[in-house]
């Protein structure tokens, strides 16, 4: 391009002083995570709808000889996961104010809470009185449990990395989009347990 | 290599097409060819022989001609549109464009669709309705790759069992219960009724009234694995009295062998075939393959793949895997004498 | 002044900009490319190769069917061939081809430098490539899946398909969906957040709209088939009972899951094609297409309604008639948005001075073929009629009319249209016209007689038929016609290869089109635009033909990958986004995920290993760069 031509260029927008930092819906990654969550929600919906479809075509649900599971520990998982969403919220608040220590503390608590849920779920797996290959009820319970378990593992590992990077001072109130999207995903994983909890533990009591 | 010289069954041999060889490719040729085709036994949905299939055929012609009119109209408009700009640019006004889109793109299709959907639902209701209470009950089970056909009495008991060949009385409703023993198959006799799937774990139903005596070919219409292509059967519609005689005969056990050869043939059958096949009235009680109590009365072998004659039967027993690779029947290891006796015996199972 | 030099308004910054956006050269460099034009081009080329492969499979099948009781192919190999033909055309050609066009063109059409997530883009490509190669390796080893592209259970379940072919199908379908979903997400984000200043939503080119609608459809349709194929894989690997009637499962559940994806899939392929039609008509009539809003709303309506049609693939499964009736009505309803679009285009063509170049010819061919496919589509929406033609050659004819007319013709129109942008050279008009004529004739000669075969009772997916069925003559004619069709496609392929070096130089805007991709060089530089454009209407290039007078953006740095973020509806400049560099991590991640998925077929624990391996790749990929911390100066 010859300089003579470029001098006549009509610069109508000057981006020189635009912010290079994003912390919300101005960041593509924020929308990307929304997309990921929509995809995962479609998968969750596919599982839940398949569950109800199979409840509908089976005469007895759960199959005879397999009473519905007890509620105490699954309910505890719901409460703990919701608590972890609160600690993640507090972690976001902390990084907004550049309080690195508080941030690392709260994310670490979240990871610990997630690990607690994983331990509880693992214990639950031991107490399932049916195998996955006996009946579709077992297949569903094991698959949905496994699906959610894997997600909690991913979220916990991801957040552990974020906490570590936070401790290494990679984040501050301006550079925190990674934390924003990690929190969004965390909330999804936490809240996704509610529909699963309902179909796995409440629906068998109603049918 | 499958044998190339196999004669096919009589019920299809008359079904030569009327259109010119290999060149019937314009729309006119094609569709008129269909109407001119001989009304003979075939697998064509356009030669209906039941009230149900006739209704569907009528629907097809109505839809075809509406479709032709719509297609020609759209193409005419398109060509007109292209033509109108050849001399000088003469675009439609905004209003004219709007009117074109609203009329041709919305109003006309909407109206046509309402009529077509309404008509189709109306017809569909009658085709899919429950069979009348006096209908004859037949239970058909799809297997890889053959059809088990059981006739039921009014109490639901099996009166006769056959395979790959179904006889029905003309003029009397026939209700079929459709089940599957392995994968999904689909019951389809185009001249009598549209298809209904046979889904494992489910019992579907369909019914029809054959209006003309004749032989109608049916074929599996859901991909069911290796030999899906060779899973056919034949429906024979005949006057009620003939049908009743046929059914009564099919309900009887097999005729007892009288000659030494047929007695030996029965022994061979009981030892070598009886684990999978049943011949009622003998010790052969297998239920893996088709019931062969009246095999000699059937028109075809191997699910309407071969004409039923002694030569084909010998070829089939000798090496079923050559004719229909992958089917459940193993090669037999009979001596020539045993095979001879077996064939002689089977030929007596009228 | 040193700081000034690094901004892109500086005439001297061109070299710096080129260096910053450079794709590393060399064999190893190839695995690190992330620029959208590179990745988009790869998607297009790869999908065309898969199209050719699937076409060859179709020809081999036609040779088997040329005469009754032919013994050229065995039943098992024939079944593998049609399974692979369908799977390839749907998953490895149609969707990636449309995504490829979207990836290549969307950033150019909306005036930005790259996609939102360039590394994800690259990752999606490798995933696609690995999935496709694995399936074809299996085919050449004679162990490809053979249960049809729809993989109905129980046939596809372990009891009836014990081989590894089906395992490969379930895992590779999950795999290719990951690629499609990745592309969908970033196309959506790119379109929503990176449009040129002034490109409000209602100034967006129709092709971009169609890609946006397609991407949203992928987002909601593909997860269902992923879930379904995961359940099938679990049934196969661990004896789970989802689709086993004896264990309380249900064979029809698979059909619901598959077709809830499978029907939108058809429109996922067609919607971008409709966008191409609008684009080509606009350019070759040299005036804005009539009914922009109606066209956009029709695309959106098609997208929505297509999710309510899936049961019309299950009309013969014995579901209650009343429930099915709803799907007849819904299926017929989709004819209305199609009608609106057809007549908007006819209104646009009316009285225009049309340039009948090859892209326009393909669009005109689209009209004829697509209308026939649409009309037979309305027919098969009728439950009683469908009960006769379902799974017969009538349906084969119907959907080839829809897919070839509704997707392949527009795709070829798009190839001829955008080829000069992608390569800098025009394709041969003469060869193009011949190719069009052969494809048009070949399509009709091949598929029209199939309507009749279906009505005569010929079922689909049969490797042979008895000579007394009377289907021989038509099948013979169809096989000959299929070769005419193939020669037509081959001519375009030759045209594309030869014109790459011998074509006439295209210049920036050979068709005098109006959208932004024609404002930059052909082929575009890695940074797409020397200066990011600003738009004020739907037809920026027609408004201001003189490129030096167009308004542009200043103030993006040339020493790192920067692009402009704008607001979602109004496209007001909002901030500047710093893009990642080329990287090998996406390739490594694709390998790790591929290892997990393929390993799962042999030993479920390898999936866990793949999962763990992937985690390291992701951390490597996303590791924040230290220099990034120092950018706080602005």
Short mmCIF file of C-alpha atoms in Angstrom, two decimals, chain C residues 117-504:
data_model
loop_
_atom_site.label_atom_id
_atom_site.label_comp_id
_atom_site.label_asym_id
_atom_site.label_seq_id
_atom_site.Cartn_x
_atom_site.Cartn_y
_atom_site.Cartn_z
CA UNK C 117 -11.01 -18.65 19.74
CA UNK C 118 -8.39 -19.38 17.09
CA UNK C 119 -6.85 -22.27 18.98
CA UNK C 120 -10.23 -23.90 19.52
CA UNK C 121 -10.72 -23.52 15.79
CA UNK C 122 -7.52 -25.42 15.09
CA UNK C 123 -8.42 -28.04 17.68
CA UNK C 124 -11.79 -28.57 15.97
CA UNK C 125 -10.03 -29.19 12.70
CA UNK C 126 -7.64 -31.81 14.06
CA UNK C 127 -10.47 -33.59 15.82
CA UNK C 128 -12.37 -33.71 12.55
CA UNK C 129 -9.35 -34.99 10.69
CA UNK C 130 -8.57 -37.70 13.24
CA UNK C 131 -12.19 -38.91 13.26
CA UNK C 132 -12.38 -39.04 9.48
CA UNK C 133 -9.06 -40.78 9.02
CA UNK C 134 -9.85 -43.43 11.65
CA UNK C 135 -13.12 -44.33 9.96
CA UNK C 136 -11.52 -44.62 6.54
CA UNK C 137 -8.62 -46.66 7.84
CA UNK C 138 -11.23 -49.01 9.28
CA UNK C 139 -13.00 -49.16 5.93
CA UNK C 140 -9.81 -50.08 4.12
CA UNK C 141 -9.22 -52.77 6.70
CA UNK C 142 -12.73 -54.07 5.99
CA UNK C 143 -13.95 -53.43 9.53
CA UNK C 144 -16.01 -50.31 9.07
CA UNK C 145 -19.38 -50.00 10.82
CA UNK C 146 -22.17 -51.70 8.87
CA UNK C 147 -25.36 -50.75 10.69
CA UNK C 148 -26.24 -47.69 8.65
CA UNK C 149 -25.46 -44.03 9.36
CA UNK C 150 -28.47 -44.05 11.74
CA UNK C 151 -27.17 -47.09 13.69
CA UNK C 152 -30.53 -48.34 14.83
CA UNK C 153 -30.43 -50.52 17.91
CA UNK C 154 -30.58 -53.43 18.57
CA UNK C 155 -28.78 -54.06 15.28
CA UNK C 156 -26.02 -51.63 16.27
CA UNK C 157 -25.79 -53.02 19.77
CA UNK C 158 -23.13 -55.46 20.88
CA UNK C 159 -25.35 -58.55 20.47
CA UNK C 160 -25.80 -58.06 16.73
CA UNK C 161 -22.74 -55.99 15.77
CA UNK C 162 -19.96 -57.42 17.88
CA UNK C 163 -17.12 -56.02 15.74
CA UNK C 164 -15.00 -52.97 16.47
CA UNK C 165 -16.61 -51.11 13.55
CA UNK C 166 -19.60 -50.03 15.60
CA UNK C 167 -17.40 -49.02 18.53
CA UNK C 168 -15.51 -46.84 16.12
CA UNK C 169 -18.76 -45.33 14.88
CA UNK C 170 -20.03 -44.44 18.36
CA UNK C 171 -16.75 -42.93 19.47
CA UNK C 172 -16.03 -41.10 16.23
CA UNK C 173 -19.52 -39.63 16.10
CA UNK C 174 -19.02 -38.25 19.58
CA UNK C 175 -15.65 -37.01 18.43
CA UNK C 176 -16.81 -35.24 15.28
CA UNK C 177 -19.63 -33.60 17.24
CA UNK C 178 -16.99 -32.02 19.47
CA UNK C 179 -15.53 -30.44 16.36
CA UNK C 180 -18.91 -29.21 15.14
CA UNK C 181 -19.82 -27.82 18.56
CA UNK C 182 -16.48 -26.01 18.89
CA UNK C 183 -16.97 -24.38 15.51
CA UNK C 184 -20.56 -23.48 16.36
CA UNK C 185 -19.65 -21.78 19.62
CA UNK C 186 -16.93 -19.68 18.14
CA UNK C 187 -18.90 -18.76 15.06
CA UNK C 188 -21.67 -17.50 17.35
CA UNK C 189 -19.30 -15.53 19.54
CA UNK C 190 -17.40 -14.12 16.58
CA UNK C 191 -20.60 -13.00 14.90
CA UNK C 192 -22.06 -11.51 18.06
CA UNK C 193 -18.96 -9.71 19.36
CA UNK C 194 -16.59 -8.94 16.51
CA UNK C 195 -18.63 -7.26 13.83
CA UNK C 196 -17.19 -4.15 12.25
CA UNK C 197 -18.29 -0.92 13.89
CA UNK C 198 -21.65 0.03 12.45
CA UNK C 199 -22.62 -3.46 11.38
CA UNK C 200 -25.78 -3.69 13.44
CA UNK C 201 -27.56 -7.03 13.43
CA UNK C 202 -29.88 -5.90 10.65
CA UNK C 203 -26.96 -4.90 8.46
CA UNK C 204 -25.34 -8.29 8.69
CA UNK C 205 -24.91 -10.12 5.37
CA UNK C 206 -27.51 -12.86 4.92
CA UNK C 207 -24.80 -15.48 4.73
CA UNK C 208 -23.61 -14.45 8.19
CA UNK C 209 -27.18 -14.71 9.45
CA UNK C 210 -27.45 -18.19 8.02
CA UNK C 211 -24.21 -19.24 9.71
CA UNK C 212 -25.48 -17.79 12.98
CA UNK C 213 -28.72 -19.77 12.71
CA UNK C 214 -26.80 -22.90 11.73
CA UNK C 215 -24.49 -22.53 14.73
CA UNK C 216 -27.36 -22.18 17.19
CA UNK C 217 -28.98 -25.25 15.67
CA UNK C 218 -25.74 -27.21 16.09
CA UNK C 219 -25.59 -26.05 19.69
CA UNK C 220 -28.96 -27.61 20.53
CA UNK C 221 -29.06 -30.56 18.14
CA UNK C 222 -25.62 -32.13 18.35
CA UNK C 223 -25.51 -32.68 22.14
CA UNK C 224 -28.47 -35.04 21.80
CA UNK C 225 -26.71 -37.35 19.38
CA UNK C 226 -23.59 -37.10 21.53
CA UNK C 227 -25.59 -38.19 24.55
CA UNK C 228 -27.18 -40.91 22.45
CA UNK C 229 -23.93 -42.24 21.09
CA UNK C 230 -22.38 -42.18 24.57
CA UNK C 231 -25.29 -44.26 25.86
CA UNK C 232 -24.84 -46.66 22.94
CA UNK C 233 -21.12 -46.90 23.65
CA UNK C 234 -21.92 -47.69 27.30
CA UNK C 235 -24.42 -50.33 26.22
CA UNK C 236 -21.76 -51.87 24.03
CA UNK C 237 -18.82 -51.60 26.41
CA UNK C 238 -20.41 -52.30 29.80
CA UNK C 239 -23.61 -54.19 28.94
CA UNK C 240 -25.71 -51.29 30.06
CA UNK C 241 -29.39 -51.67 29.22
CA UNK C 242 -30.46 -48.32 27.72
CA UNK C 243 -31.60 -49.79 24.43
CA UNK C 244 -32.14 -53.40 25.47
CA UNK C 245 -35.83 -54.26 25.83
CA UNK C 246 -35.13 -57.19 28.15
CA UNK C 247 -33.39 -54.89 30.62
CA UNK C 248 -36.13 -52.27 30.70
CA UNK C 249 -34.52 -50.17 27.98
CA UNK C 250 -36.10 -49.25 24.69
CA UNK C 251 -35.01 -49.46 21.09
CA UNK C 252 -37.13 -46.46 20.13
CA UNK C 253 -35.33 -44.24 22.66
CA UNK C 254 -32.34 -44.38 20.34
CA UNK C 255 -34.48 -43.32 17.40
CA UNK C 256 -35.85 -40.37 19.37
CA UNK C 257 -32.37 -39.25 20.41
CA UNK C 258 -30.93 -39.79 16.95
CA UNK C 259 -33.66 -38.03 14.99
CA UNK C 260 -33.98 -35.17 17.45
CA UNK C 261 -30.52 -34.42 16.15
CA UNK C 262 -30.94 -35.99 12.72
CA UNK C 263 -33.72 -33.86 11.46
CA UNK C 264 -32.26 -30.49 12.46
CA UNK C 265 -29.05 -31.85 10.91
CA UNK C 266 -30.66 -31.59 7.48
CA UNK C 267 -31.45 -27.94 8.11
CA UNK C 268 -28.04 -27.36 9.69
CA UNK C 269 -26.72 -28.24 6.25
CA UNK C 270 -29.37 -26.37 4.29
CA UNK C 271 -29.56 -23.10 6.20
CA UNK C 272 -26.04 -21.91 5.26
CA UNK C 273 -26.74 -23.06 1.72
CA UNK C 274 -29.76 -20.78 1.64
CA UNK C 275 -27.47 -17.99 2.82
CA UNK C 276 -25.20 -18.69 -0.14
CA UNK C 277 -28.16 -18.49 -2.50
CA UNK C 278 -29.10 -15.06 -1.17
CA UNK C 279 -25.49 -13.90 -1.47
CA UNK C 280 -25.07 -15.07 -5.04
CA UNK C 281 -28.41 -13.63 -6.14
CA UNK C 282 -27.53 -10.26 -4.62
CA UNK C 283 -24.21 -10.12 -6.41
CA UNK C 284 -25.31 -11.39 -9.79
CA UNK C 285 -28.34 -9.11 -9.96
CA UNK C 286 -26.23 -6.21 -8.61
CA UNK C 287 -29.02 -5.09 -6.31
CA UNK C 288 -30.01 -5.85 -2.71
CA UNK C 289 -32.08 -9.00 -2.36
CA UNK C 290 -35.78 -8.39 -1.81
CA UNK C 291 -37.14 -9.11 1.66
CA UNK C 292 -34.02 -9.07 3.87
CA UNK C 293 -36.12 -9.22 7.03
CA UNK C 294 -38.41 -11.91 5.64
CA UNK C 295 -35.38 -13.97 4.62
CA UNK C 296 -33.79 -13.65 8.05
CA UNK C 297 -37.02 -14.51 9.82
CA UNK C 298 -37.52 -17.49 7.51
CA UNK C 299 -34.07 -18.80 8.39
CA UNK C 300 -34.80 -18.41 12.08
CA UNK C 301 -38.25 -19.99 11.70
CA UNK C 302 -36.77 -22.90 9.79
CA UNK C 303 -34.29 -23.37 12.60
CA UNK C 304 -36.99 -23.45 15.26
CA UNK C 305 -39.51 -25.61 13.39
CA UNK C 306 -36.83 -28.14 12.42
CA UNK C 307 -36.64 -29.20 16.08
CA UNK C 308 -40.28 -30.22 16.00
CA UNK C 309 -40.13 -32.66 13.12
CA UNK C 310 -38.02 -35.55 14.27
CA UNK C 311 -40.87 -38.02 14.73
CA UNK C 312 -41.65 -37.96 11.01
CA UNK C 313 -38.71 -40.31 10.66
CA UNK C 314 -40.59 -42.69 12.95
CA UNK C 315 -44.02 -42.77 11.33
CA UNK C 316 -43.85 -46.53 10.84
CA UNK C 317 -42.68 -47.47 14.34
CA UNK C 318 -46.20 -47.94 15.65
CA UNK C 319 -46.52 -44.77 17.73
CA UNK C 320 -50.10 -43.54 18.29
CA UNK C 321 -51.54 -41.93 15.17
CA UNK C 322 -52.90 -38.85 16.92
CA UNK C 323 -49.46 -37.92 18.22
CA UNK C 324 -47.91 -38.49 14.83
CA UNK C 325 -50.43 -36.14 13.21
CA UNK C 326 -48.82 -33.22 14.99
CA UNK C 327 -45.59 -34.02 13.22
CA UNK C 328 -47.31 -34.20 9.84
CA UNK C 329 -48.61 -30.69 10.37
CA UNK C 330 -45.25 -29.42 11.61
CA UNK C 331 -43.43 -31.04 8.69
CA UNK C 332 -45.78 -29.45 6.19
CA UNK C 333 -45.43 -26.12 7.98
CA UNK C 334 -41.74 -25.90 7.18
CA UNK C 335 -42.74 -25.50 3.53
CA UNK C 336 -43.92 -21.99 4.35
CA UNK C 337 -40.58 -20.42 5.31
CA UNK C 338 -39.12 -22.22 2.29
CA UNK C 339 -41.87 -20.77 0.11
CA UNK C 340 -41.21 -17.28 1.43
CA UNK C 341 -37.53 -17.59 0.62
CA UNK C 342 -38.08 -19.01 -2.87
CA UNK C 343 -40.41 -16.18 -3.78
CA UNK C 344 -38.26 -13.47 -2.21
CA UNK C 345 -35.51 -14.70 -4.52
CA UNK C 346 -37.82 -14.83 -7.53
CA UNK C 347 -38.93 -11.28 -6.72
CA UNK C 348 -35.25 -10.25 -6.54
CA UNK C 349 -34.49 -11.86 -9.88
CA UNK C 350 -37.51 -10.29 -11.52
CA UNK C 351 -36.52 -7.98 -14.31
CA UNK C 352 -32.90 -7.79 -13.12
CA UNK C 353 -29.92 -7.67 -15.46
CA UNK C 354 -28.56 -11.02 -14.40
CA UNK C 355 -25.02 -12.15 -14.99
CA UNK C 356 -25.28 -15.87 -15.75
CA UNK C 357 -21.88 -16.93 -14.45
CA UNK C 358 -21.31 -20.39 -13.00
CA UNK C 359 -22.30 -19.53 -9.40
CA UNK C 360 -25.59 -18.16 -10.70
CA UNK C 361 -26.16 -21.29 -12.79
CA UNK C 362 -25.76 -23.46 -9.71
CA UNK C 363 -28.27 -21.27 -7.90
CA UNK C 364 -30.77 -21.67 -10.73
CA UNK C 365 -30.17 -25.43 -10.64
CA UNK C 366 -30.81 -25.26 -6.91
CA UNK C 367 -34.28 -23.82 -7.57
CA UNK C 368 -35.42 -26.68 -9.79
CA UNK C 369 -33.96 -29.50 -7.72
CA UNK C 370 -34.75 -28.11 -4.31
CA UNK C 371 -38.40 -27.46 -5.24
CA UNK C 372 -38.82 -31.07 -6.34
CA UNK C 373 -37.21 -32.27 -3.10
CA UNK C 374 -39.46 -29.96 -1.12
CA UNK C 375 -42.58 -31.22 -2.85
CA UNK C 376 -41.75 -34.86 -2.24
CA UNK C 377 -40.93 -33.78 1.31
CA UNK C 378 -44.49 -32.60 1.79
CA UNK C 379 -45.66 -35.92 0.36
CA UNK C 380 -43.66 -38.06 2.78
CA UNK C 381 -44.96 -35.93 5.65
CA UNK C 382 -48.28 -37.66 5.06
CA UNK C 383 -48.40 -40.65 7.40
CA UNK C 384 -50.28 -43.10 5.12
CA UNK C 385 -48.18 -42.23 2.10
CA UNK C 386 -45.01 -42.43 4.15
CA UNK C 387 -46.02 -45.92 5.27
CA UNK C 388 -45.62 -46.99 1.63
CA UNK C 389 -42.46 -45.14 0.68
CA UNK C 390 -40.59 -44.97 4.00
CA UNK C 391 -37.25 -46.81 3.72
CA UNK C 392 -37.85 -47.32 0.01
CA UNK C 393 -35.98 -45.79 -2.92
CA UNK C 394 -38.61 -43.06 -3.04
CA UNK C 395 -37.13 -41.66 0.15
CA UNK C 396 -33.62 -42.09 -1.23
CA UNK C 397 -34.71 -39.98 -4.20
CA UNK C 398 -36.40 -37.43 -1.94
CA UNK C 399 -33.51 -36.70 0.35
CA UNK C 400 -30.92 -36.69 -2.40
CA UNK C 401 -33.00 -34.04 -4.13
CA UNK C 402 -33.18 -32.08 -0.90
CA UNK C 403 -29.52 -32.46 0.03
CA UNK C 404 -27.98 -32.17 -3.43
CA UNK C 405 -30.42 -29.44 -4.43
CA UNK C 406 -30.51 -27.73 -1.07
CA UNK C 407 -26.88 -28.07 -0.06
CA UNK C 408 -24.51 -29.34 -2.75
CA UNK C 409 -25.67 -26.99 -5.51
CA UNK C 410 -25.42 -23.92 -3.29
CA UNK C 411 -22.11 -25.18 -1.91
CA UNK C 412 -20.75 -25.45 -5.42
CA UNK C 413 -22.17 -22.02 -6.22
CA UNK C 414 -20.28 -20.83 -3.16
CA UNK C 415 -17.07 -22.57 -4.25
CA UNK C 416 -17.12 -20.91 -7.65
CA UNK C 417 -18.11 -17.61 -6.07
CA UNK C 418 -15.53 -17.45 -3.30
CA UNK C 419 -12.74 -19.39 -4.95
CA UNK C 420 -11.21 -16.16 -6.34
CA UNK C 421 -11.25 -14.69 -2.83
CA UNK C 422 -9.55 -17.75 -1.36
CA UNK C 423 -6.94 -18.24 -4.08
CA UNK C 424 -6.68 -14.95 -5.93
CA UNK C 425 -7.65 -16.60 -9.19
CA UNK C 426 -10.92 -17.21 -10.98
CA UNK C 427 -12.05 -20.71 -11.86
CA UNK C 428 -12.57 -21.51 -15.52
CA UNK C 429 -16.03 -20.42 -16.63
CA UNK C 430 -16.10 -22.87 -19.48
CA UNK C 431 -15.26 -25.88 -17.36
CA UNK C 432 -17.68 -24.55 -14.77
CA UNK C 433 -20.57 -24.48 -17.21
CA UNK C 434 -19.82 -28.00 -18.38
CA UNK C 435 -19.56 -29.15 -14.82
CA UNK C 436 -22.87 -27.51 -13.97
CA UNK C 437 -24.63 -29.04 -16.97
CA UNK C 438 -23.37 -32.53 -16.14
CA UNK C 439 -24.17 -32.22 -12.45
CA UNK C 440 -27.64 -30.91 -13.17
CA UNK C 441 -28.41 -33.59 -15.73
CA UNK C 442 -26.68 -36.28 -13.68
CA UNK C 443 -28.60 -35.44 -10.52
CA UNK C 444 -31.96 -35.68 -12.24
CA UNK C 445 -31.08 -38.76 -14.25
CA UNK C 446 -29.71 -40.53 -11.19
CA UNK C 447 -32.28 -39.67 -8.60
CA UNK C 448 -35.53 -39.04 -10.44
CA UNK C 449 -36.03 -42.70 -11.47
CA UNK C 450 -35.48 -43.71 -7.85
CA UNK C 451 -38.90 -42.25 -7.03
CA UNK C 452 -40.37 -44.85 -9.29
CA UNK C 453 -38.24 -47.71 -7.97
CA UNK C 454 -39.49 -46.88 -4.50
CA UNK C 455 -43.12 -46.90 -5.56
CA UNK C 456 -42.46 -50.23 -7.24
CA UNK C 457 -41.43 -51.55 -3.86
CA UNK C 458 -37.64 -51.48 -3.91
CA UNK C 459 -36.45 -51.07 -0.31
CA UNK C 460 -33.39 -49.06 0.65
CA UNK C 461 -30.14 -50.58 1.87
CA UNK C 462 -30.42 -53.80 -0.11
CA UNK C 463 -27.21 -55.14 -1.56
CA UNK C 464 -29.08 -56.97 -4.27
CA UNK C 465 -32.51 -57.71 -5.69
CA UNK C 466 -34.00 -60.66 -7.59
CA UNK C 467 -34.12 -60.41 -11.36
CA UNK C 468 -37.84 -61.04 -11.47
CA UNK C 469 -38.64 -57.92 -9.50
CA UNK C 470 -38.47 -55.89 -12.70
CA UNK C 471 -36.16 -53.28 -11.18
CA UNK C 472 -33.21 -54.11 -13.40
CA UNK C 473 -33.63 -51.63 -16.24
CA UNK C 474 -34.07 -48.59 -14.06
CA UNK C 475 -31.18 -49.59 -11.86
CA UNK C 476 -29.00 -49.99 -14.90
CA UNK C 477 -29.95 -46.53 -16.14
CA UNK C 478 -29.37 -45.04 -12.70
CA UNK C 479 -25.89 -46.50 -12.49
CA UNK C 480 -24.97 -45.02 -15.87
CA UNK C 481 -26.41 -41.66 -14.78
CA UNK C 482 -24.46 -41.79 -11.54
CA UNK C 483 -21.27 -41.79 -13.58
CA UNK C 484 -22.45 -38.71 -15.50
CA UNK C 485 -23.00 -37.03 -12.16
CA UNK C 486 -19.57 -38.11 -10.98
CA UNK C 487 -17.91 -36.71 -14.11
CA UNK C 488 -19.68 -33.41 -13.44
CA UNK C 489 -18.22 -33.27 -9.94
CA UNK C 490 -14.83 -34.35 -11.24
CA UNK C 491 -14.78 -31.43 -13.70
CA UNK C 492 -15.20 -28.96 -10.85
CA UNK C 493 -12.47 -30.70 -8.90
CA UNK C 494 -10.14 -30.48 -11.90
CA UNK C 495 -11.18 -26.90 -12.41
CA UNK C 496 -10.31 -26.07 -8.82
CA UNK C 497 -6.90 -27.73 -9.01
CA UNK C 498 -5.94 -26.30 -12.40
CA UNK C 499 -7.22 -22.79 -11.76
CA UNK C 500 -5.12 -22.65 -8.59
CA UNK C 501 -2.10 -21.95 -10.79
CA UNK C 502 -3.55 -21.13 -14.21
CA UNK C 503 -6.69 -19.18 -13.41
CA UNK C 504 -7.15 -15.56 -14.38
#
